[in-house]
């Protein structure tokens, strides 16, 4: 297993499957009421420079269920918000804690944290990647479809942290990936470069959502304006017209297509209320699986 979880680019297919299998096992134990305090007495520092509901709740509850403690540090209340260097934060928290989960803006900050910390670093979302979310998505898809290899995965919308993470995670698991974004909202070049090296699954980038959704087994979408892009919200609403997950789009997908959305969702923008409601079970199972995959990640990195 890797030391950190910064992006799934660093992980092999076997390592990803190990996380999913461990998550499935922990989920079963949790449902059966079996004790699984594998991280008894350990502490996870949780740094949030951006807002969160799911990530904070699932990490804090997850570490508690594993017998450990979650220490919440917000960007604004801690010295991070007053400009203390990330290098110093890394070295201090390494002396108190057993791992750090961080949600922040620049991906370089998390790389710096990993460089200076002596304990595992877990990415709880950066501008570039959201690996814990895509692990939850892969677990959910495997639960619904019974497999990952060979499925057609489509993502409609902004080439953001979710698009980047889905491309990497899905291709690594042998899934064919089609992405539709407006011009100049494409995924990161480093991710496109990785996709170009993949031989055993197909990758397509288009500006046509219908082309991307044709024969899809799974359709993903995410908000048009991510955290930190609030000032662009209006221009983005114009740029993303036509990039909505709606019934017309679902008509060209497989009849049993499932919908995944990391949440929070903006009904009437990236997804219609009708599609959201018809697929709410899949979407909230996905949200639940954040807890189980993150417990697996913490267990595998902190044990
Ligand atoms: N999907 C997700 O990461 O949700 P939060 O922003 O609520 O953590
Ligand atoms: N792309 C979104 C995901 C939120 C979980 C954002 O970064 O705000």
mmCIF file with all atom_site columns, C-alpha atoms in Angstrom, residues 158-243:
data_model
loop_
_atom_site.group_PDB
_atom_site.id
_atom_site.type_symbol
_atom_site.label_atom_id
_atom_site.label_alt_id
_atom_site.label_comp_id
_atom_site.label_asym_id
_atom_site.label_entity_id
_atom_site.label_seq_id
_atom_site.pdbx_PDB_ins_code
_atom_site.Cartn_x
_atom_site.Cartn_y
_atom_site.Cartn_z
_atom_site.occupancy
_atom_site.B_iso_or_equiv
_atom_site.pdbx_formal_charge
_atom_site.auth_seq_id
_atom_site.auth_comp_id
_atom_site.auth_asym_id
_atom_site.auth_atom_id
_atom_site.pdbx_PDB_model_num
ATOM 1  C CA . UNK A 1 158 ? -16.996 20.749 -15.697 1.00 0.00 ? 158 UNK A CA 1
ATOM 2  C CA . UNK A 1 159 ? -13.536 19.221 -16.127 1.00 0.00 ? 159 UNK A CA 1
ATOM 3  C CA . UNK A 1 160 ? -12.952 19.726 -12.408 1.00 0.00 ? 160 UNK A CA 1
ATOM 4  C CA . UNK A 1 161 ? -11.564 17.747 -9.457  1.00 0.00 ? 161 UNK A CA 1
ATOM 5  C CA . UNK A 1 162 ? -14.355 15.161 -9.856  1.00 0.00 ? 162 UNK A CA 1
ATOM 6  C CA . UNK A 1 163 ? -13.829 14.747 -13.602 1.00 0.00 ? 163 UNK A CA 1
ATOM 7  C CA . UNK A 1 164 ? -10.073 14.341 -13.046 1.00 0.00 ? 164 UNK A CA 1
ATOM 8  C CA . UNK A 1 165 ? -10.622 11.772 -10.308 1.00 0.00 ? 165 UNK A CA 1
ATOM 9  C CA . UNK A 1 166 ? -13.238 9.776  -12.211 1.00 0.00 ? 166 UNK A CA 1
ATOM 10 C CA . UNK A 1 167 ? -11.020 9.552  -15.290 1.00 0.00 ? 167 UNK A CA 1
ATOM 11 C CA . UNK A 1 168 ? -8.103  8.212  -13.259 1.00 0.00 ? 168 UNK A CA 1
ATOM 12 C CA . UNK A 1 169 ? -10.080 5.880  -10.971 1.00 0.00 ? 169 UNK A CA 1
ATOM 13 C CA . UNK A 1 170 ? -12.342 4.453  -13.679 1.00 0.00 ? 170 UNK A CA 1
ATOM 14 C CA . UNK A 1 171 ? -9.583  3.895  -16.254 1.00 0.00 ? 171 UNK A CA 1
ATOM 15 C CA . UNK A 1 172 ? -7.402  2.221  -13.605 1.00 0.00 ? 172 UNK A CA 1
ATOM 16 C CA . UNK A 1 173 ? -10.298 -0.192 -12.967 1.00 0.00 ? 173 UNK A CA 1
ATOM 17 C CA . UNK A 1 174 ? -10.644 -1.059 -16.670 1.00 0.00 ? 174 UNK A CA 1
ATOM 18 C CA . UNK A 1 175 ? -13.754 1.043  -17.330 1.00 0.00 ? 175 UNK A CA 1
ATOM 19 C CA . UNK A 1 176 ? -14.293 2.915  -20.610 1.00 0.00 ? 176 UNK A CA 1
ATOM 20 C CA . UNK A 1 177 ? -14.572 6.644  -19.944 1.00 0.00 ? 177 UNK A CA 1
ATOM 21 C CA . UNK A 1 178 ? -16.331 9.357  -22.009 1.00 0.00 ? 178 UNK A CA 1
ATOM 22 C CA . UNK A 1 179 ? -16.208 12.959 -20.842 1.00 0.00 ? 179 UNK A CA 1
ATOM 23 C CA . UNK A 1 180 ? -18.248 15.865 -22.255 1.00 0.00 ? 180 UNK A CA 1
ATOM 24 C CA . UNK A 1 181 ? -17.201 19.388 -21.248 1.00 0.00 ? 181 UNK A CA 1
ATOM 25 C CA . UNK A 1 182 ? -17.594 22.771 -22.916 1.00 0.00 ? 182 UNK A CA 1
ATOM 26 C CA . UNK A 1 183 ? -14.499 24.125 -24.678 1.00 0.00 ? 183 UNK A CA 1
ATOM 27 C CA . UNK A 1 184 ? -11.957 25.530 -22.170 1.00 0.00 ? 184 UNK A CA 1
ATOM 28 C CA . UNK A 1 185 ? -13.444 23.545 -19.261 1.00 0.00 ? 185 UNK A CA 1
ATOM 29 C CA . UNK A 1 186 ? -11.499 20.352 -20.023 1.00 0.00 ? 186 UNK A CA 1
ATOM 30 C CA . UNK A 1 187 ? -9.909  18.128 -17.343 1.00 0.00 ? 187 UNK A CA 1
ATOM 31 C CA . UNK A 1 188 ? -6.280  18.750 -16.263 1.00 0.00 ? 188 UNK A CA 1
ATOM 32 C CA . UNK A 1 189 ? -3.589  18.103 -18.854 1.00 0.00 ? 189 UNK A CA 1
ATOM 33 C CA . UNK A 1 190 ? -1.772  15.705 -16.489 1.00 0.00 ? 190 UNK A CA 1
ATOM 34 C CA . UNK A 1 191 ? -4.937  13.577 -16.352 1.00 0.00 ? 191 UNK A CA 1
ATOM 35 C CA . UNK A 1 192 ? -5.379  13.650 -20.140 1.00 0.00 ? 192 UNK A CA 1
ATOM 36 C CA . UNK A 1 193 ? -1.720  12.606 -20.471 1.00 0.00 ? 193 UNK A CA 1
ATOM 37 C CA . UNK A 1 194 ? -2.384  9.675  -18.129 1.00 0.00 ? 194 UNK A CA 1
ATOM 38 C CA . UNK A 1 195 ? -5.531  8.705  -20.094 1.00 0.00 ? 195 UNK A CA 1
ATOM 39 C CA . UNK A 1 196 ? -3.466  8.642  -23.307 1.00 0.00 ? 196 UNK A CA 1
ATOM 40 C CA . UNK A 1 197 ? -1.210  5.936  -21.809 1.00 0.00 ? 197 UNK A CA 1
ATOM 41 C CA . UNK A 1 198 ? -4.077  3.545  -20.943 1.00 0.00 ? 198 UNK A CA 1
ATOM 42 C CA . UNK A 1 199 ? -4.235  0.566  -23.327 1.00 0.00 ? 199 UNK A CA 1
ATOM 43 C CA . UNK A 1 200 ? -6.945  -1.747 -21.931 1.00 0.00 ? 200 UNK A CA 1
ATOM 44 C CA . UNK A 1 201 ? -9.863  0.746  -21.689 1.00 0.00 ? 201 UNK A CA 1
ATOM 45 C CA . UNK A 1 202 ? -11.055 3.536  -23.983 1.00 0.00 ? 202 UNK A CA 1
ATOM 46 C CA . UNK A 1 203 ? -11.056 7.263  -23.255 1.00 0.00 ? 203 UNK A CA 1
ATOM 47 C CA . UNK A 1 204 ? -13.029 9.909  -25.169 1.00 0.00 ? 204 UNK A CA 1
ATOM 48 C CA . UNK A 1 205 ? -13.195 13.659 -24.607 1.00 0.00 ? 205 UNK A CA 1
ATOM 49 C CA . UNK A 1 206 ? -15.951 15.483 -26.497 1.00 0.00 ? 206 UNK A CA 1
ATOM 50 C CA . UNK A 1 207 ? -18.000 18.690 -26.393 1.00 0.00 ? 207 UNK A CA 1
ATOM 51 C CA . UNK A 1 208 ? -21.176 16.696 -27.212 1.00 0.00 ? 208 UNK A CA 1
ATOM 52 C CA . UNK A 1 209 ? -22.999 15.311 -24.123 1.00 0.00 ? 209 UNK A CA 1
ATOM 53 C CA . UNK A 1 210 ? -25.206 12.970 -26.230 1.00 0.00 ? 210 UNK A CA 1
ATOM 54 C CA . UNK A 1 211 ? -22.128 11.346 -27.776 1.00 0.00 ? 211 UNK A CA 1
ATOM 55 C CA . UNK A 1 212 ? -20.574 10.883 -24.342 1.00 0.00 ? 212 UNK A CA 1
ATOM 56 C CA . UNK A 1 213 ? -23.745 9.384  -22.820 1.00 0.00 ? 213 UNK A CA 1
ATOM 57 C CA . UNK A 1 214 ? -24.459 6.866  -25.616 1.00 0.00 ? 214 UNK A CA 1
ATOM 58 C CA . UNK A 1 215 ? -24.594 3.309  -24.147 1.00 0.00 ? 215 UNK A CA 1
ATOM 59 C CA . UNK A 1 216 ? -23.397 4.535  -20.750 1.00 0.00 ? 216 UNK A CA 1
ATOM 60 C CA . UNK A 1 217 ? -23.744 2.177  -17.772 1.00 0.00 ? 217 UNK A CA 1
ATOM 61 C CA . UNK A 1 218 ? -23.063 5.052  -15.378 1.00 0.00 ? 218 UNK A CA 1
ATOM 62 C CA . UNK A 1 219 ? -23.487 8.813  -15.804 1.00 0.00 ? 219 UNK A CA 1
ATOM 63 C CA . UNK A 1 220 ? -21.707 11.213 -13.465 1.00 0.00 ? 220 UNK A CA 1
ATOM 64 C CA . UNK A 1 221 ? -22.097 14.925 -13.092 1.00 0.00 ? 221 UNK A CA 1
ATOM 65 C CA . UNK A 1 222 ? -21.020 17.635 -10.644 1.00 0.00 ? 222 UNK A CA 1
ATOM 66 C CA . UNK A 1 223 ? -21.693 21.307 -9.973  1.00 0.00 ? 223 UNK A CA 1
ATOM 67 C CA . UNK A 1 224 ? -20.817 23.855 -12.658 1.00 0.00 ? 224 UNK A CA 1
ATOM 68 C CA . UNK A 1 225 ? -19.054 26.167 -10.179 1.00 0.00 ? 225 UNK A CA 1
ATOM 69 C CA . UNK A 1 226 ? -16.891 24.464 -7.556  1.00 0.00 ? 226 UNK A CA 1
ATOM 70 C CA . UNK A 1 227 ? -15.805 25.857 -4.205  1.00 0.00 ? 227 UNK A CA 1
ATOM 71 C CA . UNK A 1 228 ? -13.566 28.833 -4.884  1.00 0.00 ? 228 UNK A CA 1
ATOM 72 C CA . UNK A 1 229 ? -15.282 29.614 -8.226  1.00 0.00 ? 229 UNK A CA 1
ATOM 73 C CA . UNK A 1 230 ? -18.279 31.454 -6.762  1.00 0.00 ? 230 UNK A CA 1
ATOM 74 C CA . UNK A 1 231 ? -17.473 34.627 -8.707  1.00 0.00 ? 231 UNK A CA 1
ATOM 75 C CA . UNK A 1 232 ? -17.590 32.704 -11.991 1.00 0.00 ? 232 UNK A CA 1
ATOM 76 C CA . UNK A 1 233 ? -21.012 31.202 -11.249 1.00 0.00 ? 233 UNK A CA 1
ATOM 77 C CA . UNK A 1 234 ? -22.886 33.425 -13.727 1.00 0.00 ? 234 UNK A CA 1
ATOM 78 C CA . UNK A 1 235 ? -20.501 32.979 -16.656 1.00 0.00 ? 235 UNK A CA 1
ATOM 79 C CA . UNK A 1 236 ? -20.371 29.267 -15.971 1.00 0.00 ? 236 UNK A CA 1
ATOM 80 C CA . UNK A 1 237 ? -24.186 29.008 -16.080 1.00 0.00 ? 237 UNK A CA 1
ATOM 81 C CA . UNK A 1 238 ? -24.022 30.288 -19.650 1.00 0.00 ? 238 UNK A CA 1
ATOM 82 C CA . UNK A 1 239 ? -21.042 28.153 -20.651 1.00 0.00 ? 239 UNK A CA 1
ATOM 83 C CA . UNK A 1 240 ? -22.664 24.939 -19.343 1.00 0.00 ? 240 UNK A CA 1
ATOM 84 C CA . UNK A 1 241 ? -26.060 25.305 -21.064 1.00 0.00 ? 241 UNK A CA 1
ATOM 85 C CA . UNK A 1 242 ? -26.774 21.929 -22.677 1.00 0.00 ? 242 UNK A CA 1
ATOM 86 C CA . UNK A 1 243 ? -24.496 20.071 -20.235 1.00 0.00 ? 243 UNK A CA 1
#
